[in-house]
PDB file of C-alpha atoms in Angstrom:
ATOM      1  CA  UNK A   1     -20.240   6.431 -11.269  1.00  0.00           C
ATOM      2  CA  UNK A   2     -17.449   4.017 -11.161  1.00  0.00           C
ATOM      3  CA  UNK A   3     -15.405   6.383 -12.487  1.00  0.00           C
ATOM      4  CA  UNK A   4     -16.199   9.069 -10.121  1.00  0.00           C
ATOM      5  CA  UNK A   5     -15.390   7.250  -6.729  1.00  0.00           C
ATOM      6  CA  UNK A   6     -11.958   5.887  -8.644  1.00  0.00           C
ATOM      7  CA  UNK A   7     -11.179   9.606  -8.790  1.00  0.00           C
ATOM      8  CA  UNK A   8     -11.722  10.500  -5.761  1.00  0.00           C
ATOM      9  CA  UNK A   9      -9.566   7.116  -4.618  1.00  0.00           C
ATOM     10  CA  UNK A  10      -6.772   8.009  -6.235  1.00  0.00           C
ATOM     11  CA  UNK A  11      -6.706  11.921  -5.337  1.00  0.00           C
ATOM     12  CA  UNK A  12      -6.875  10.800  -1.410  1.00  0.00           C
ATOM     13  CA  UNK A  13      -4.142   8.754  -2.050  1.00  0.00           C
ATOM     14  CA  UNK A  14      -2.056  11.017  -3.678  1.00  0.00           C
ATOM     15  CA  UNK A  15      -2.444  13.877  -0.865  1.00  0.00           C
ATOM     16  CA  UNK A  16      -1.719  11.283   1.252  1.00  0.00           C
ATOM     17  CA  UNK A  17       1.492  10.632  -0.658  1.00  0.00           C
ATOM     18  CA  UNK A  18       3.061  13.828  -0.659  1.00  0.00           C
ATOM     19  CA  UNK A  19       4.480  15.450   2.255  1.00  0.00           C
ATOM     20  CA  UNK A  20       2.947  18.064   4.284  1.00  0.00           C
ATOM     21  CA  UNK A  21       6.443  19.998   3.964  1.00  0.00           C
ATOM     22  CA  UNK A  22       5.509  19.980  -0.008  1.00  0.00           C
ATOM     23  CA  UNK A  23       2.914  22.565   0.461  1.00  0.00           C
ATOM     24  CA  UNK A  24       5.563  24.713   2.824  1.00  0.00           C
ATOM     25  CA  UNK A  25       4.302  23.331   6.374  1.00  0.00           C
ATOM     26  CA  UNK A  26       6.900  22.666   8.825  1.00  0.00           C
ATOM     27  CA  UNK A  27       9.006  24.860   7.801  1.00  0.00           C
ATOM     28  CA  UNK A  28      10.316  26.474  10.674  1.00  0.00           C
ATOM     29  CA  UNK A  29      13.675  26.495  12.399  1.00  0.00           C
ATOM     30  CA  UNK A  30      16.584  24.521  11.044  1.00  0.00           C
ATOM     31  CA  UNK A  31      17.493  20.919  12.052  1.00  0.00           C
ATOM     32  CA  UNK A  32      20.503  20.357  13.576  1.00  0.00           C
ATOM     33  CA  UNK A  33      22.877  22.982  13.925  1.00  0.00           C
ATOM     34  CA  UNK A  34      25.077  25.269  11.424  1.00  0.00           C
ATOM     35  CA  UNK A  35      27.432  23.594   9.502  1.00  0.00           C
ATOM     36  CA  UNK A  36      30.421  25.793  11.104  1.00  0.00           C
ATOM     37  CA  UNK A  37      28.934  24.395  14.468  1.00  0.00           C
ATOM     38  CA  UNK A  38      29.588  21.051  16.966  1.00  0.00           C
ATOM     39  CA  UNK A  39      27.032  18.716  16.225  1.00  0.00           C
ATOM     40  CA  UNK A  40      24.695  17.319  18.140  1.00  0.00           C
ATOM     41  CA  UNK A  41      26.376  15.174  20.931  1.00  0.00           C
ATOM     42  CA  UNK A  42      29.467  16.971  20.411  1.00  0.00           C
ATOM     43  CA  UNK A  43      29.949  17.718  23.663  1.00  0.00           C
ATOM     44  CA  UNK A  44      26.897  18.059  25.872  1.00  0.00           C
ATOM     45  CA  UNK A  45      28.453  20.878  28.120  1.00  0.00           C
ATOM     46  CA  UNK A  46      28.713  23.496  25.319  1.00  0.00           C
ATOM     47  CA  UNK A  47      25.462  25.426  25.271  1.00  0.00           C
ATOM     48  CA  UNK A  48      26.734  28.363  23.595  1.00  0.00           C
ATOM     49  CA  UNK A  49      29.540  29.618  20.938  1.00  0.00           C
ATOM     50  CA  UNK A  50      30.898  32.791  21.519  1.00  0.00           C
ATOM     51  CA  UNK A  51      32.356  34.849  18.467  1.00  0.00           C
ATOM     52  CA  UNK A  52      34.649  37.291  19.940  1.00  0.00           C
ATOM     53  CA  UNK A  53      36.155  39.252  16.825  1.00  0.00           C
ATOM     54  CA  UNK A  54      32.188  40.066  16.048  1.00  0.00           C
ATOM     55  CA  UNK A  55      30.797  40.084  19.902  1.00  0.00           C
ATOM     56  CA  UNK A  56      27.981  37.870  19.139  1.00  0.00           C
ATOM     57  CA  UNK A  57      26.992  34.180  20.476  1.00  0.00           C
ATOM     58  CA  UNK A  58      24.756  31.197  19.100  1.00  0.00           C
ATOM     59  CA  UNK A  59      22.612  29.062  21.456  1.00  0.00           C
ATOM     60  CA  UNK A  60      23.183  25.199  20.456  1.00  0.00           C
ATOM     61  CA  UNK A  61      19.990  24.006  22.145  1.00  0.00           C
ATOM     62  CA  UNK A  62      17.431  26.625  20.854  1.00  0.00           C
ATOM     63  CA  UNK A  63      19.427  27.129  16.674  1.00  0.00           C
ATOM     64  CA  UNK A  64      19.708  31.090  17.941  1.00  0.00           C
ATOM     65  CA  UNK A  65      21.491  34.081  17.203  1.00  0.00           C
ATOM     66  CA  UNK A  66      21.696  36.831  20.257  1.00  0.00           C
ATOM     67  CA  UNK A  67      23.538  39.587  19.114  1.00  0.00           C
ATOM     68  CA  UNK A  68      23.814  43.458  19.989  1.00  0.00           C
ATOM     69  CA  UNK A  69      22.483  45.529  18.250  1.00  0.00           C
ATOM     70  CA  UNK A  70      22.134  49.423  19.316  1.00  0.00           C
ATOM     71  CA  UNK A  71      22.459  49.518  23.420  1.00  0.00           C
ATOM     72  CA  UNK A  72      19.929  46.405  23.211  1.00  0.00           C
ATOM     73  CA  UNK A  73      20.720  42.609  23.247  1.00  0.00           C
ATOM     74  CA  UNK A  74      18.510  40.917  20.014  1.00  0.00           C
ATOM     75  CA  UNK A  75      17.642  37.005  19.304  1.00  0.00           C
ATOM     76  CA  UNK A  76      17.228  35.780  15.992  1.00  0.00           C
ATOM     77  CA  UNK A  77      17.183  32.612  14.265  1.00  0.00           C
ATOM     78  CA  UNK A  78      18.528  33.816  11.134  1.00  0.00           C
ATOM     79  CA  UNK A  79      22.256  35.262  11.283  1.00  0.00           C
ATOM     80  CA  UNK A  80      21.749  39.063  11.134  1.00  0.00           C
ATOM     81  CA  UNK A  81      22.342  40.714   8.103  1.00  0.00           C
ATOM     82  CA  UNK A  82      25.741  42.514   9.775  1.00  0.00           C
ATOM     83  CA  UNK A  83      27.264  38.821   9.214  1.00  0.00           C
ATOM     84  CA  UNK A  84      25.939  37.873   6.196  1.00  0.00           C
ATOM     85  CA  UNK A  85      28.954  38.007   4.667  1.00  0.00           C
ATOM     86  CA  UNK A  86      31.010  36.206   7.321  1.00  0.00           C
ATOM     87  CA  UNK A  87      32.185  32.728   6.794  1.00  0.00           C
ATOM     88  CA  UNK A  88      31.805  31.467  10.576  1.00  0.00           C
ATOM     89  CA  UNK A  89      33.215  28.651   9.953  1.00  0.00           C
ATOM     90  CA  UNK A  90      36.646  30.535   9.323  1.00  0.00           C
ATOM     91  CA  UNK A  91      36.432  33.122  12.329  1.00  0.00           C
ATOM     92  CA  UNK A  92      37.256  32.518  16.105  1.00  0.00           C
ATOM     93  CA  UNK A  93      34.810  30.910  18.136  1.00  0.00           C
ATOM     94  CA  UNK A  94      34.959  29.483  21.934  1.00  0.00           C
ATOM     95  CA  UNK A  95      33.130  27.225  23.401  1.00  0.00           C
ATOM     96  CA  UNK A  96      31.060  28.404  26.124  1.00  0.00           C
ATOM     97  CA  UNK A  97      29.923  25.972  29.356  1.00  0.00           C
ATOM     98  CA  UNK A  98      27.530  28.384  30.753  1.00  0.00           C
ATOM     99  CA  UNK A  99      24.115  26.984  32.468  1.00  0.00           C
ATOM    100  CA  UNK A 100      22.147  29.978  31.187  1.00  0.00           C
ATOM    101  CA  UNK A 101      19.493  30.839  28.414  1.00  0.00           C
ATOM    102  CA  UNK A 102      21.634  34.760  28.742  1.00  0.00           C
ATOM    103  CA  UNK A 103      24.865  34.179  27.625  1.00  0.00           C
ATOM    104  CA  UNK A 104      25.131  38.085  27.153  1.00  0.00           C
ATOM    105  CA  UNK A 105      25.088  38.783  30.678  1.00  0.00           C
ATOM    106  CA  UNK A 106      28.877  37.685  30.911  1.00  0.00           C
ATOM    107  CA  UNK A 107      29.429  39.716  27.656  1.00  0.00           C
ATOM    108  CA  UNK A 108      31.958  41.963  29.261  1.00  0.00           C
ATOM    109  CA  UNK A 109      33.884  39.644  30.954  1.00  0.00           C
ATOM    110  CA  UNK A 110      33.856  37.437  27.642  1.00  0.00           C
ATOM    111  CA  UNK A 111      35.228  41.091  25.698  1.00  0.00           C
ATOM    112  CA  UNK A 112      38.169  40.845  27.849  1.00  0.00           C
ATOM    113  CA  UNK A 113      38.594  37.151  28.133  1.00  0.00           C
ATOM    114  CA  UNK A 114      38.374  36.017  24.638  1.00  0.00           C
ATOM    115  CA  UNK A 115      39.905  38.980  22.835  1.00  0.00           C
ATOM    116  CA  UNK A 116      41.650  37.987  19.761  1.00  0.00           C
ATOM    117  CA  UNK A 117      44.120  40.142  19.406  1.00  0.00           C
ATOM    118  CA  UNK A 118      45.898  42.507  21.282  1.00  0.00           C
ATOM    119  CA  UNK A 119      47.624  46.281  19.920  1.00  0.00           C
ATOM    120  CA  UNK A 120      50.596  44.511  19.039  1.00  0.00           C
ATOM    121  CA  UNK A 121      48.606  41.963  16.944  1.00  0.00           C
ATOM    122  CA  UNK A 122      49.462  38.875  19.108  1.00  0.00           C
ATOM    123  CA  UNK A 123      46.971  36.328  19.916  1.00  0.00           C
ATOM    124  CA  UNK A 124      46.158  35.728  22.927  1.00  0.00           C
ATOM    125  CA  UNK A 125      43.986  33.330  22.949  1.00  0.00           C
ATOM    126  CA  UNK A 126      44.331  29.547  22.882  1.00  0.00           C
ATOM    127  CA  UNK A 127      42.439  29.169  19.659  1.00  0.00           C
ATOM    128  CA  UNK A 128      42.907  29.769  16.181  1.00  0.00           C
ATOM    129  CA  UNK A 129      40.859  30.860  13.539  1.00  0.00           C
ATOM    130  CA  UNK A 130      38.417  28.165  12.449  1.00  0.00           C
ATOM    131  CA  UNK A 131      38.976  26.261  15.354  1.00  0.00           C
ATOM    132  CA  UNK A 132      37.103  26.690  18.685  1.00  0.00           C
ATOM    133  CA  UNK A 133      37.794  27.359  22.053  1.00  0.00           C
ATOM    134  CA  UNK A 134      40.024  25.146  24.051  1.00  0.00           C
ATOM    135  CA  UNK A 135      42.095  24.442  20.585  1.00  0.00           C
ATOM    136  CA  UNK A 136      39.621  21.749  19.689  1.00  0.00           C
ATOM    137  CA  UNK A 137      38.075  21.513  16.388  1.00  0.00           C
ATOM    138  CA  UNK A 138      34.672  20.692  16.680  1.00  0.00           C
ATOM    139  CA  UNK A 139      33.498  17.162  14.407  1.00  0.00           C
ATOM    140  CA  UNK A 140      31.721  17.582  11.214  1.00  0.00           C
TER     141      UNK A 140
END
């Protein structure tokens, strides 16, 4: 008998012990954001990043992807499988200080704003590759 409640003592306090994420339970969306991305704090205008050579933005405050794909705007929090093989934290990205949960709806304008290069191959924008919008390189 005394063995029997000592067993059950020391299985409650071993699935007490381990954590719930153990058994694959709060796994859901990432904490914090990207490593190619500000952190958090950065700078608490920037809602969005805009990637102009691939037309696609990620939303700081909600860790998502909204992307085009056919004629329709999509939101993921994976990156889509067309950037898989990207390394973001290489490519062109601006800074975006837009008060909206729809970045997308400025998408034209941004096409024409942030375009990397032009037919001659100049850039003409004011950042760099790896570096964000602005010329500011965001802290790791």
């Amino acid at each position: 008998m005394k063995m029997k409640i000592t067993g059950i003592v020391v299985i409650l306090i071993l699935a007490f012990a381990i954590p719930i994420d153990s058994f694959g339970q709060g796994k859901g969306k990432p904490k914090g954001p990207p490593p190619w991305a500000p952190a958090h704090g950065y700078k608490a205008k920037t809602r969005h990043i805009y990637f102009p050579d691939q037309n696609f933005y990620f939303d700081l405050q909600a860790n998502e992807y909204i992307y085009l794909k056919g004629d329709a705007w999509q939101v993921s929090v994976a990156l889509p499988s067309l950037y898989a093989g990207i390394d973001l934290g290489g490519v062109l990205k601006v800074e975006l200080e837009l008060n909206t949960n729809s970045p997308q709806q400025f998408n034209s304008d941004h096409i024409v704003k942030y375009k990397a290069e032009d037919k001659g191959g100049k850039d003409k924008t004011k950042a760099n590759k790896g570096r964000t919008g602005k010329g500011k390189v965001p802290k790791k």
